[in-house]
mmCIF file of C-alpha atoms in Angstrom:
data_model
loop_
_atom_site.group_PDB
_atom_site.id
_atom_site.type_symbol
_atom_site.label_atom_id
_atom_site.label_comp_id
_atom_site.label_asym_id
_atom_site.label_seq_id
_atom_site.Cartn_x
_atom_site.Cartn_y
_atom_site.Cartn_z
ATOM 1 C CA UNK A 1 0.000 0.000 0.000
ATOM 2 C CA UNK A 2 1.318 3.485 -0.855
ATOM 3 C CA UNK A 3 2.003 5.644 2.179
ATOM 4 C CA UNK A 4 -0.864 8.067 2.651
ATOM 5 C CA UNK A 5 -3.227 6.146 0.344
ATOM 6 C CA UNK A 6 -6.314 4.496 1.734
ATOM 7 C CA UNK A 7 -6.787 1.486 -0.544
ATOM 8 C CA UNK A 8 -9.916 -0.625 -0.297
ATOM 9 C CA UNK A 9 -9.434 -4.189 -1.576
ATOM 10 C CA UNK A 10 -12.532 -5.644 -3.238
ATOM 11 C CA UNK A 11 -13.369 -9.231 -2.328
ATOM 12 C CA UNK A 12 -14.430 -10.053 -5.902
ATOM 13 C CA UNK A 13 -11.913 -12.021 -7.902
ATOM 14 C CA UNK A 14 -12.065 -11.686 -11.670
ATOM 15 C CA UNK A 15 -10.798 -13.913 -14.428
ATOM 16 C CA UNK A 16 -9.499 -10.851 -16.199
ATOM 17 C CA UNK A 17 -9.090 -7.138 -15.565
ATOM 18 C CA UNK A 18 -8.726 -4.828 -18.527
ATOM 19 C CA UNK A 19 -7.190 -1.399 -18.069
ATOM 20 C CA UNK A 20 -8.571 0.949 -20.716
ATOM 21 C CA UNK A 21 -11.749 0.883 -22.783
ATOM 22 C CA UNK A 22 -10.328 1.850 -26.165
ATOM 23 C CA UNK A 23 -10.451 -0.502 -29.176
ATOM 24 C CA UNK A 24 -7.876 -2.906 -27.698
ATOM 25 C CA UNK A 25 -9.458 -3.096 -24.259
ATOM 26 C CA UNK A 26 -13.049 -3.219 -25.490
ATOM 27 C CA UNK A 27 -12.168 -5.975 -27.996
ATOM 28 C CA UNK A 28 -10.433 -8.054 -25.340
ATOM 29 C CA UNK A 29 -13.427 -7.576 -23.022
ATOM 30 C CA UNK A 30 -15.785 -8.689 -25.777
ATOM 31 C CA UNK A 31 -13.969 -11.956 -26.516
ATOM 32 C CA UNK A 32 -13.266 -12.837 -22.887
ATOM 33 C CA UNK A 33 -16.867 -12.117 -21.911
ATOM 34 C CA UNK A 34 -18.208 -14.108 -24.863
ATOM 35 C CA UNK A 35 -16.237 -17.093 -23.586
ATOM 36 C CA UNK A 36 -17.919 -16.845 -20.195
ATOM 37 C CA UNK A 37 -15.039 -15.258 -18.290
ATOM 38 C CA UNK A 38 -15.711 -12.779 -15.477
ATOM 39 C CA UNK A 39 -14.255 -9.510 -16.734
ATOM 40 C CA UNK A 40 -13.744 -6.084 -15.183
ATOM 41 C CA UNK A 41 -12.943 -3.059 -17.360
ATOM 42 C CA UNK A 42 -11.315 -0.070 -15.655
ATOM 43 C CA UNK A 43 -11.555 3.203 -17.593
ATOM 44 C CA UNK A 44 -10.177 6.450 -16.218
ATOM 45 C CA UNK A 45 -12.627 8.481 -18.293
ATOM 46 C CA UNK A 46 -16.364 8.109 -18.612
ATOM 47 C CA UNK A 47 -17.397 6.297 -21.809
ATOM 48 C CA UNK A 48 -18.106 7.516 -24.367
ATOM 49 C CA UNK A 49 -14.986 9.716 -24.108
ATOM 50 C CA UNK A 50 -13.365 11.681 -26.922
ATOM 51 C CA UNK A 51 -10.083 10.511 -28.430
ATOM 52 C CA UNK A 52 -8.216 12.495 -31.119
ATOM 53 C CA UNK A 53 -8.188 10.181 -34.131
ATOM 54 C CA UNK A 54 -8.857 10.451 -37.848
ATOM 55 C CA UNK A 55 -11.133 7.453 -37.457
ATOM 56 C CA UNK A 56 -10.608 5.833 -40.859
ATOM 57 C CA UNK A 57 -10.917 2.056 -40.896
ATOM 58 C CA UNK A 58 -11.965 -0.903 -43.000
ATOM 59 C CA UNK A 59 -15.501 -2.269 -42.839
ATOM 60 C CA UNK A 60 -14.157 -5.598 -44.092
ATOM 61 C CA UNK A 61 -11.778 -5.854 -41.130
ATOM 62 C CA UNK A 62 -14.613 -5.200 -38.676
ATOM 63 C CA UNK A 63 -16.833 -7.779 -40.394
ATOM 64 C CA UNK A 64 -14.014 -10.327 -40.185
ATOM 65 C CA UNK A 65 -13.503 -9.909 -36.429
ATOM 66 C CA UNK A 66 -16.875 -8.989 -34.927
ATOM 67 C CA UNK A 67 -20.280 -10.685 -35.382
ATOM 68 C CA UNK A 68 -22.250 -7.466 -34.904
ATOM 69 C CA UNK A 69 -22.868 -4.438 -37.142
ATOM 70 C CA UNK A 70 -21.093 -1.106 -36.846
ATOM 71 C CA UNK A 71 -23.649 0.752 -38.980
ATOM 72 C CA UNK A 72 -24.966 2.756 -35.982
ATOM 73 C CA UNK A 73 -21.586 4.468 -35.496
ATOM 74 C CA UNK A 74 -20.488 4.994 -39.116
ATOM 75 C CA UNK A 75 -20.000 8.684 -39.910
ATOM 76 C CA UNK A 76 -19.125 8.513 -43.617
ATOM 77 C CA UNK A 77 -18.685 5.752 -46.187
ATOM 78 C CA UNK A 78 -15.601 6.626 -48.200
ATOM 79 C CA UNK A 79 -15.627 6.563 -52.004
ATOM 80 C CA UNK A 80 -12.107 7.831 -52.771
ATOM 81 C CA UNK A 81 -8.713 8.808 -51.397
ATOM 82 C CA UNK A 82 -7.209 12.123 -52.467
ATOM 83 C CA UNK A 83 -3.441 12.571 -52.095
ATOM 84 C CA UNK A 84 -1.803 15.983 -52.359
ATOM 85 C CA UNK A 85 1.806 17.159 -52.475
ATOM 86 C CA UNK A 86 2.134 20.893 -52.932
ATOM 87 C CA UNK A 87 0.105 21.909 -55.998
ATOM 88 C CA UNK A 88 -0.179 18.326 -57.219
ATOM 89 C CA UNK A 89 -2.986 15.979 -56.259
ATOM 90 C CA UNK A 90 -4.464 12.689 -57.393
ATOM 91 C CA UNK A 91 -7.744 11.010 -56.456
ATOM 92 C CA UNK A 92 -8.022 7.218 -56.363
ATOM 93 C CA UNK A 93 -11.489 5.607 -56.160
ATOM 94 C CA UNK A 94 -12.157 3.202 -53.280
ATOM 95 C CA UNK A 95 -14.054 0.108 -54.434
ATOM 96 C CA UNK A 96 -17.157 -1.272 -52.701
ATOM 97 C CA UNK A 97 -17.308 1.394 -49.984
ATOM 98 C CA UNK A 98 -14.941 -0.704 -47.895
ATOM 99 C CA UNK A 99 -13.564 2.235 -45.914
ATOM 100 C CA UNK A 100 -15.524 4.169 -43.300
ATOM 101 C CA UNK A 101 -14.925 6.971 -40.828
ATOM 102 C CA UNK A 102 -16.020 6.890 -37.211
ATOM 103 C CA UNK A 103 -15.785 9.043 -34.120
ATOM 104 C CA UNK A 104 -13.729 7.205 -31.553
ATOM 105 C CA UNK A 105 -15.970 7.992 -28.596
ATOM 106 C CA UNK A 106 -18.983 6.325 -30.205
ATOM 107 C CA UNK A 107 -16.922 3.567 -31.862
ATOM 108 C CA UNK A 108 -15.149 2.450 -28.683
ATOM 109 C CA UNK A 109 -18.363 2.596 -26.668
ATOM 110 C CA UNK A 110 -20.132 0.524 -29.337
ATOM 111 C CA UNK A 111 -17.682 -2.371 -28.938
ATOM 112 C CA UNK A 112 -17.797 -2.106 -25.152
ATOM 113 C CA UNK A 113 -21.610 -2.150 -25.174
ATOM 114 C CA UNK A 114 -21.480 -5.620 -26.760
ATOM 115 C CA UNK A 115 -19.052 -6.955 -24.151
ATOM 116 C CA UNK A 116 -20.285 -9.042 -21.220
ATOM 117 C CA UNK A 117 -18.148 -7.193 -18.714
ATOM 118 C CA UNK A 118 -18.414 -5.077 -15.603
ATOM 119 C CA UNK A 119 -17.267 -1.545 -16.370
ATOM 120 C CA UNK A 120 -15.975 0.888 -13.754
ATOM 121 C CA UNK A 121 -15.279 4.366 -15.092
ATOM 122 C CA UNK A 122 -13.827 7.507 -13.580
ATOM 123 C CA UNK A 123 -10.811 5.792 -12.042
ATOM 124 C CA UNK A 124 -7.667 4.787 -13.858
ATOM 125 C CA UNK A 125 -4.837 2.483 -12.837
ATOM 126 C CA UNK A 126 -2.540 3.817 -10.113
ATOM 127 C CA UNK A 127 -0.385 0.785 -9.450
ATOM 128 C CA UNK A 128 -0.103 -2.890 -10.423
ATOM 129 C CA UNK A 129 1.285 -5.667 -8.243
ATOM 130 C CA UNK A 130 1.810 -9.148 -9.639
ATOM 131 C CA UNK A 131 2.380 -12.376 -7.706
ATOM 132 C CA UNK A 132 2.925 -15.915 -8.909
ATOM 133 C CA UNK A 133 -0.839 -16.503 -8.846
ATOM 134 C CA UNK A 134 -2.604 -13.235 -9.657
ATOM 135 C CA UNK A 135 -2.489 -9.517 -10.355
ATOM 136 C CA UNK A 136 -3.787 -6.736 -8.105
ATOM 137 C CA UNK A 137 -4.701 -3.389 -9.624
ATOM 138 C CA UNK A 138 -4.960 -0.302 -7.432
ATOM 139 C CA UNK A 139 -6.983 2.541 -8.944
ATOM 140 C CA UNK A 140 -6.757 6.290 -8.599
ATOM 141 C CA UNK A 141 -10.015 6.208 -6.618
ATOM 142 C CA UNK A 142 -8.450 4.106 -3.851
ATOM 143 C CA UNK A 143 -9.904 0.728 -4.761
ATOM 144 C CA UNK A 144 -8.016 -2.488 -5.506
ATOM 145 C CA UNK A 145 -9.145 -5.419 -7.627
ATOM 146 C CA UNK A 146 -7.587 -8.834 -8.125
ATOM 147 C CA UNK A 147 -7.661 -11.115 -11.158
ATOM 148 C CA UNK A 148 -5.738 -13.986 -12.609
ATOM 149 C CA UNK A 149 -4.878 -11.954 -15.695
ATOM 150 C CA UNK A 150 -4.559 -8.285 -16.561
ATOM 151 C CA UNK A 151 -4.611 -6.742 -20.035
ATOM 152 C CA UNK A 152 -2.966 -3.330 -20.123
ATOM 153 C CA UNK A 153 -4.723 -1.359 -22.848
ATOM 154 C CA UNK A 154 -4.221 2.025 -21.208
ATOM 155 C CA UNK A 155 -2.524 3.846 -24.052
ATOM 156 C CA UNK A 156 0.910 5.112 -25.034
ATOM 157 C CA UNK A 157 1.686 6.302 -21.495
ATOM 158 C CA UNK A 158 0.574 3.018 -19.963
ATOM 159 C CA UNK A 159 0.639 2.916 -16.157
ATOM 160 C CA UNK A 160 0.413 -0.884 -16.362
ATOM 161 C CA UNK A 161 3.590 -1.031 -18.437
ATOM 162 C CA UNK A 162 5.416 1.368 -16.135
ATOM 163 C CA UNK A 163 4.357 -0.508 -12.978
ATOM 164 C CA UNK A 164 5.697 -3.823 -14.243
ATOM 165 C CA UNK A 165 8.701 -2.591 -16.201
ATOM 166 C CA UNK A 166 7.237 -3.563 -19.577
ATOM 167 C CA UNK A 167 8.398 -1.491 -22.558
ATOM 168 C CA UNK A 168 9.957 0.853 -20.041
ATOM 169 C CA UNK A 169 13.436 2.314 -19.635
ATOM 170 C CA UNK A 170 14.207 2.320 -23.364
ATOM 171 C CA UNK A 171 13.882 5.160 -25.804
ATOM 172 C CA UNK A 172 10.458 5.025 -27.410
ATOM 173 C CA UNK A 173 9.871 5.562 -31.104
ATOM 174 C CA UNK A 174 7.071 8.101 -30.735
ATOM 175 C CA UNK A 175 5.324 10.319 -33.230
ATOM 176 C CA UNK A 176 3.197 13.250 -32.136
ATOM 177 C CA UNK A 177 -0.156 14.262 -33.568
ATOM 178 C CA UNK A 178 -2.671 17.028 -33.082
ATOM 179 C CA UNK A 179 -6.195 17.117 -34.436
ATOM 180 C CA UNK A 180 -9.292 19.302 -34.408
ATOM 181 C CA UNK A 181 -12.920 18.522 -35.129
ATOM 182 C CA UNK A 182 -13.674 21.456 -37.393
ATOM 183 C CA UNK A 183 -17.192 22.759 -38.056
ATOM 184 C CA UNK A 184 -17.676 22.915 -41.813
ATOM 185 C CA UNK A 185 -20.104 24.700 -44.067
ATOM 186 C CA UNK A 186 -22.227 22.688 -46.507
ATOM 187 C CA UNK A 187 -19.895 23.906 -49.250
ATOM 188 C CA UNK A 188 -16.815 22.589 -47.396
ATOM 189 C CA UNK A 189 -18.511 19.263 -46.705
ATOM 190 C CA UNK A 190 -19.364 18.952 -50.405
ATOM 191 C CA UNK A 191 -15.785 19.810 -51.363
ATOM 192 C CA UNK A 192 -14.254 17.099 -49.208
ATOM 193 C CA UNK A 193 -17.275 14.900 -49.776
ATOM 194 C CA UNK A 194 -16.710 11.214 -49.196
ATOM 195 C CA UNK A 195 -12.954 11.158 -49.704
ATOM 196 C CA UNK A 196 -10.041 10.783 -47.310
ATOM 197 C CA UNK A 197 -7.575 13.592 -47.966
ATOM 198 C CA UNK A 198 -3.927 12.755 -47.230
ATOM 199 C CA UNK A 199 -1.602 15.757 -47.478
ATOM 200 C CA UNK A 200 2.184 15.535 -47.846
ATOM 201 C CA UNK A 201 4.843 18.219 -47.812
ATOM 202 C CA UNK A 202 3.500 20.295 -44.926
ATOM 203 C CA UNK A 203 5.835 18.783 -42.345
ATOM 204 C CA UNK A 204 9.001 16.714 -42.461
ATOM 205 C CA UNK A 205 8.709 13.017 -41.584
ATOM 206 C CA UNK A 206 4.957 13.266 -41.375
ATOM 207 C CA UNK A 207 1.702 14.082 -43.107
ATOM 208 C CA UNK A 208 -1.633 15.781 -42.553
ATOM 209 C CA UNK A 209 -5.200 14.674 -43.153
ATOM 210 C CA UNK A 210 -8.742 15.889 -43.649
ATOM 211 C CA UNK A 211 -11.296 13.159 -42.991
ATOM 212 C CA UNK A 212 -15.025 13.785 -43.528
ATOM 213 C CA UNK A 213 -17.461 13.031 -40.730
ATOM 214 C CA UNK A 214 -21.248 13.292 -40.786
ATOM 215 C CA UNK A 215 -21.434 17.007 -39.931
ATOM 216 C CA UNK A 216 -17.826 18.212 -39.640
ATOM 217 C CA UNK A 217 -14.235 17.527 -40.722
ATOM 218 C CA UNK A 218 -11.453 15.892 -38.701
ATOM 219 C CA UNK A 219 -8.296 17.850 -39.549
ATOM 220 C CA UNK A 220 -4.960 16.742 -38.154
ATOM 221 C CA UNK A 221 -1.217 16.534 -38.619
ATOM 222 C CA UNK A 222 1.402 14.104 -37.305
ATOM 223 C CA UNK A 223 5.163 13.747 -37.492
ATOM 224 C CA UNK A 224 8.091 11.876 -36.030
ATOM 225 C CA UNK A 225 9.868 14.058 -33.455
ATOM 226 C CA UNK A 226 8.444 17.437 -34.581
ATOM 227 C CA UNK A 227 10.037 20.670 -33.372
ATOM 228 C CA UNK A 228 8.147 22.737 -30.753
ATOM 229 C CA UNK A 229 5.215 24.520 -32.388
ATOM 230 C CA UNK A 230 5.759 22.784 -35.744
ATOM 231 C CA UNK A 231 2.522 20.787 -35.641
ATOM 232 C CA UNK A 232 0.457 23.785 -34.581
ATOM 233 C CA UNK A 233 1.875 25.957 -37.364
ATOM 234 C CA UNK A 234 1.316 23.216 -39.932
ATOM 235 C CA UNK A 235 -2.292 22.688 -38.856
ATOM 236 C CA UNK A 236 -3.003 26.425 -39.056
ATOM 237 C CA UNK A 237 -1.495 26.608 -42.572
ATOM 238 C CA UNK A 238 -3.605 23.678 -43.773
ATOM 239 C CA UNK A 239 -6.801 25.129 -42.336
ATOM 240 C CA UNK A 240 -6.089 28.489 -44.003
ATOM 241 C CA UNK A 241 -5.257 26.852 -47.350
ATOM 242 C CA UNK A 242 -8.576 25.031 -47.483
ATOM 243 C CA UNK A 243 -10.704 27.830 -46.023
ATOM 244 C CA UNK A 244 -11.377 26.097 -42.713
ATOM 245 C CA UNK A 245 -11.615 27.939 -39.413
ATOM 246 C CA UNK A 246 -10.068 26.607 -36.210
ATOM 247 C CA UNK A 247 -11.662 29.364 -34.104
ATOM 248 C CA UNK A 248 -14.469 27.149 -32.801
ATOM 249 C CA UNK A 249 -12.425 23.943 -32.707
ATOM 250 C CA UNK A 250 -10.452 22.564 -29.804
ATOM 251 C CA UNK A 251 -7.046 21.314 -30.895
ATOM 252 C CA UNK A 252 -6.009 18.190 -29.013
ATOM 253 C CA UNK A 253 -2.749 16.264 -29.142
ATOM 254 C CA UNK A 254 -1.645 12.725 -28.441
ATOM 255 C CA UNK A 255 1.486 10.552 -28.768
ATOM 256 C CA UNK A 256 1.627 7.695 -31.283
ATOM 257 C CA UNK A 257 3.896 4.800 -30.250
ATOM 258 C CA UNK A 258 5.262 3.553 -33.574
ATOM 259 C CA UNK A 259 6.381 -0.052 -33.826
ATOM 260 C CA UNK A 260 10.150 -0.271 -34.329
ATOM 261 C CA UNK A 261 11.281 -3.516 -32.716
ATOM 262 C CA UNK A 262 10.253 -6.451 -30.559
ATOM 263 C CA UNK A 263 9.799 -5.422 -26.944
ATOM 264 C CA UNK A 264 8.784 -7.022 -23.661
ATOM 265 C CA UNK A 265 4.992 -6.797 -23.692
ATOM 266 C CA UNK A 266 3.944 -9.577 -21.303
ATOM 267 C CA UNK A 267 4.600 -11.250 -17.964
ATOM 268 C CA UNK A 268 3.103 -14.457 -16.604
ATOM 269 C CA UNK A 269 -0.184 -12.696 -15.795
ATOM 270 C CA UNK A 270 -0.136 -9.350 -17.655
ATOM 271 C CA UNK A 271 -0.361 -8.631 -21.385
ATOM 272 C CA UNK A 272 -0.096 -5.260 -23.116
ATOM 273 C CA UNK A 273 -2.290 -4.453 -26.113
ATOM 274 C CA UNK A 274 -2.810 -1.591 -28.558
ATOM 275 C CA UNK A 275 -0.828 1.604 -27.971
ATOM 276 C CA UNK A 276 0.329 0.286 -24.586
ATOM 277 C CA UNK A 277 2.205 -2.404 -26.534
ATOM 278 C CA UNK A 278 3.550 0.150 -29.039
ATOM 279 C CA UNK A 279 1.889 -1.365 -32.088
ATOM 280 C CA UNK A 280 0.947 1.617 -34.279
ATOM 281 C CA UNK A 281 1.838 1.343 -37.960
ATOM 282 C CA UNK A 282 5.397 2.731 -38.517
ATOM 283 C CA UNK A 283 4.437 4.445 -41.775
ATOM 284 C CA UNK A 284 0.961 5.872 -41.215
ATOM 285 C CA UNK A 285 0.577 5.792 -37.445
ATOM 286 C CA UNK A 286 -2.673 3.861 -37.952
ATOM 287 C CA UNK A 287 -3.647 2.213 -34.705
ATOM 288 C CA UNK A 288 -7.294 1.127 -34.534
ATOM 289 C CA UNK A 289 -6.826 -2.039 -36.593
ATOM 290 C CA UNK A 290 -3.715 -3.075 -34.660
ATOM 291 C CA UNK A 291 -5.385 -2.327 -31.329
ATOM 292 C CA UNK A 292 -8.331 -4.563 -32.241
ATOM 293 C CA UNK A 293 -6.050 -7.358 -33.487
ATOM 294 C CA UNK A 294 -3.883 -7.270 -30.373
ATOM 295 C CA UNK A 295 -6.915 -7.124 -28.081
ATOM 296 C CA UNK A 296 -8.280 -10.270 -29.689
ATOM 297 C CA UNK A 297 -4.853 -11.975 -29.561
ATOM 298 C CA UNK A 298 -4.551 -11.127 -25.859
ATOM 299 C CA UNK A 299 -7.976 -12.606 -25.147
ATOM 300 C CA UNK A 300 -7.137 -15.738 -27.125
ATOM 301 C CA UNK A 301 -3.846 -16.178 -25.247
ATOM 302 C CA UNK A 302 -5.687 -15.979 -21.928
ATOM 303 C CA UNK A 303 -8.463 -18.313 -23.030
ATOM 304 C CA UNK A 304 -5.881 -20.812 -24.234
ATOM 305 C CA UNK A 305 -3.870 -20.486 -21.002
ATOM 306 C CA UNK A 306 -0.893 -19.378 -23.110
ATOM 307 C CA UNK A 307 0.030 -15.890 -21.852
ATOM 308 C CA UNK A 308 3.706 -16.674 -22.392
ATOM 309 C CA UNK A 309 3.057 -17.198 -26.101
ATOM 310 C CA UNK A 310 1.325 -13.841 -26.546
ATOM 311 C CA UNK A 311 4.459 -11.872 -27.565
ATOM 312 C CA UNK A 312 5.144 -14.444 -30.271
ATOM 313 C CA UNK A 313 1.514 -14.252 -31.456
ATOM 314 C CA UNK A 314 1.856 -10.467 -31.722
ATOM 315 C CA UNK A 315 5.174 -10.705 -33.535
ATOM 316 C CA UNK A 316 3.818 -13.214 -36.047
ATOM 317 C CA UNK A 317 0.515 -11.416 -36.681
ATOM 318 C CA UNK A 318 1.690 -7.788 -36.428
ATOM 319 C CA UNK A 319 5.418 -7.374 -35.812
ATOM 320 C CA UNK A 320 6.741 -9.161 -38.903
ATOM 321 C CA UNK A 321 4.551 -7.017 -41.139
ATOM 322 C CA UNK A 322 5.680 -3.866 -39.335
ATOM 323 C CA UNK A 323 9.330 -4.803 -39.832
ATOM 324 C CA UNK A 324 8.797 -4.378 -43.573
ATOM 325 C CA UNK A 325 6.721 -1.260 -42.866
ATOM 326 C CA UNK A 326 9.761 0.306 -41.213
ATOM 327 C CA UNK A 327 11.615 0.028 -44.506
ATOM 328 C CA UNK A 328 8.739 1.590 -46.427
ATOM 329 C CA UNK A 329 8.538 4.413 -43.863
ATOM 330 C CA UNK A 330 12.280 5.094 -44.181
ATOM 331 C CA UNK A 331 12.031 5.313 -47.975
ATOM 332 C CA UNK A 332 8.918 7.469 -47.908
ATOM 333 C CA UNK A 333 10.148 10.021 -45.406
ATOM 334 C CA UNK A 334 13.626 10.266 -46.927
ATOM 335 C CA UNK A 335 12.417 10.470 -50.538
ATOM 336 C CA UNK A 336 8.853 11.816 -50.304
ATOM 337 C CA UNK A 337 8.601 13.257 -53.828
ATOM 338 C CA UNK A 338 9.905 10.130 -55.543
ATOM 339 C CA UNK A 339 7.550 7.980 -53.482
ATOM 340 C CA UNK A 340 4.641 10.302 -54.224
ATOM 341 C CA UNK A 341 5.152 10.281 -58.004
ATOM 342 C CA UNK A 342 5.975 6.603 -58.407
ATOM 343 C CA UNK A 343 4.139 5.064 -55.462
ATOM 344 C CA UNK A 344 1.297 7.128 -54.039
ATOM 345 C CA UNK A 345 -0.034 8.120 -57.484
ATOM 346 C CA UNK A 346 -0.160 4.468 -58.524
ATOM 347 C CA UNK A 347 -3.785 3.302 -57.992
ATOM 348 C CA UNK A 348 -2.553 -0.237 -57.446
ATOM 349 C CA UNK A 349 -0.644 0.981 -54.372
ATOM 350 C CA UNK A 350 -3.824 2.326 -52.802
ATOM 351 C CA UNK A 351 -5.644 -0.933 -53.517
ATOM 352 C CA UNK A 352 -2.838 -2.888 -51.864
ATOM 353 C CA UNK A 353 -2.813 -0.633 -48.804
ATOM 354 C CA UNK A 354 -6.615 -0.869 -48.478
ATOM 355 C CA UNK A 355 -6.259 -4.658 -48.590
ATOM 356 C CA UNK A 356 -3.871 -4.376 -45.653
ATOM 357 C CA UNK A 357 -6.358 -2.180 -43.762
ATOM 358 C CA UNK A 358 -8.917 -4.925 -44.385
ATOM 359 C CA UNK A 359 -6.469 -7.449 -42.878
ATOM 360 C CA UNK A 360 -6.243 -9.257 -46.214
ATOM 361 C CA UNK A 361 -2.610 -8.396 -46.969
ATOM 362 C CA UNK A 362 0.587 -7.286 -45.274
ATOM 363 C CA UNK A 363 3.500 -4.973 -46.089
ATOM 364 C CA UNK A 364 5.465 -7.543 -48.145
ATOM 365 C CA UNK A 365 2.412 -7.968 -50.378
ATOM 366 C CA UNK A 366 1.966 -4.185 -50.601
ATOM 367 C CA UNK A 367 5.610 -3.799 -51.629
ATOM 368 C CA UNK A 368 5.329 -6.548 -54.248
ATOM 369 C CA UNK A 369 2.158 -4.983 -55.628
ATOM 370 C CA UNK A 370 3.779 -1.557 -55.975
ATOM 371 C CA UNK A 371 6.965 -2.904 -57.586
ATOM 372 C CA UNK A 372 5.123 -5.382 -59.783
ATOM 373 C CA UNK A 373 2.636 -2.859 -61.143
ATOM 374 C CA UNK A 374 5.140 -0.029 -61.641
ATOM 375 C CA UNK A 375 5.714 -0.843 -65.372
ATOM 376 C CA UNK A 376 1.949 -0.931 -65.989
ATOM 377 C CA UNK A 377 1.505 2.335 -64.107
ATOM 378 C CA UNK A 378 4.304 4.112 -66.019
ATOM 379 C CA UNK A 379 3.091 2.858 -69.413
ATOM 380 C CA UNK A 380 -0.499 3.843 -68.597
ATOM 381 C CA UNK A 381 0.488 7.334 -67.452
ATOM 382 C CA UNK A 382 2.635 7.811 -70.567
ATOM 383 C CA UNK A 383 -0.216 6.689 -72.826
ATOM 384 C CA UNK A 384 -2.686 8.882 -70.940
ATOM 385 C CA UNK A 385 -0.412 11.907 -71.273
ATOM 386 C CA UNK A 386 -0.097 11.374 -75.032
ATOM 387 C CA UNK A 387 -3.870 10.911 -75.320
ATOM 388 C CA UNK A 388 -4.348 14.128 -73.393
ATOM 389 C CA UNK A 389 -2.143 16.029 -75.806
ATOM 390 C CA UNK A 390 -4.170 14.732 -78.733
ATOM 391 C CA UNK A 391 -7.707 14.550 -77.383
ATOM 392 C CA UNK A 392 -7.721 16.643 -74.218
ATOM 393 C CA UNK A 393 -8.327 15.824 -70.543
ATOM 394 C CA UNK A 394 -11.396 13.650 -71.157
ATOM 395 C CA UNK A 395 -9.521 11.297 -73.457
ATOM 396 C CA UNK A 396 -6.613 11.168 -71.009
ATOM 397 C CA UNK A 397 -8.954 10.077 -68.194
ATOM 398 C CA UNK A 398 -10.626 7.491 -70.451
ATOM 399 C CA UNK A 399 -7.234 5.862 -71.062
ATOM 400 C CA UNK A 400 -6.532 5.742 -67.327
ATOM 401 C CA UNK A 401 -9.970 4.372 -66.518
ATOM 402 C CA UNK A 402 -9.697 1.679 -69.207
ATOM 403 C CA UNK A 403 -6.564 0.269 -67.547
ATOM 404 C CA UNK A 404 -7.141 0.863 -63.849
ATOM 405 C CA UNK A 405 -10.766 -0.227 -63.666
ATOM 406 C CA UNK A 406 -10.184 -3.401 -65.690
ATOM 407 C CA UNK A 407 -7.077 -4.512 -63.793
#
């Protein structure tokens, strides 16, 4: 017991305690509860609680993992992705409306609402003590709960990880992001429509985004080790460029723990998941999909009485892919213009990346798709340019469409 703290130990003993009710924690709670385990979720906020996040994710991935519909929390069904670098931009159609945007408060709460779990909000983790038989979690409200297993899904600054020395004491590979939910006029909503806008060139080793929601726009910017004030200045420039006002928007920031190497993410009774395990995509910073995957893997490891195998499960299902992603990230952020012209503009690259978001591909397959389709892309763009010189923009686009839609 901490000196000066009055801790009340609860007599209830749980099969599993989950710290954090984000996508990782809520997913783990869902699968443990569905298997009949007694589960307690500890959330320092009060669900639904806001989380800065672009909120773009694959409907196919959700359908693959969960047996219930997410239609009630879908903000926008995406039809295209628009990439921009300076004055240059390209729009790539998204097939079968497979990408959606959500607000994280409603999305996280939606998963948690389907979980058979006891939820205690308003008190986060203060301290974790592990014995050979169980784990005891002391909360900031002075209560203590005991369980056989604990899943730490309490974010990039995980108290669970710090208490047990997991992922701690080593330099973290962190990116920083800020985002604002920006009120938008009908004209602005029509302009951004049902497309994800990804903007390059506004910040080194990073990118910005404008994602459409039902009645506003999520506008953000992220970078690896930005200088003080760099993100704020970049966000203001982007808002001004596109005629968006930040006056009525609250700008919020958050760290993104990018995967860079294998780390210690488990003990005999505690497993880290999501941002607590440092699993965000090393190129894009995308985290929802990886949080959900790791939450399910953590639950499966507990249900199979294999907590010691969890780090290997994570490495096989997530880490190996991210190892290749590190190489792609290095290339992209060292040679952004080359990658934009010969990679991002290639529609096959977007299709491959969307397949990865849907959990149908991984980075090696994305790389092979980009390299393998590069000759087709270059020949098509050359033919389209010649057609444009002869027959104008409409003929140029017909040439592109004939190749890209039939492939």
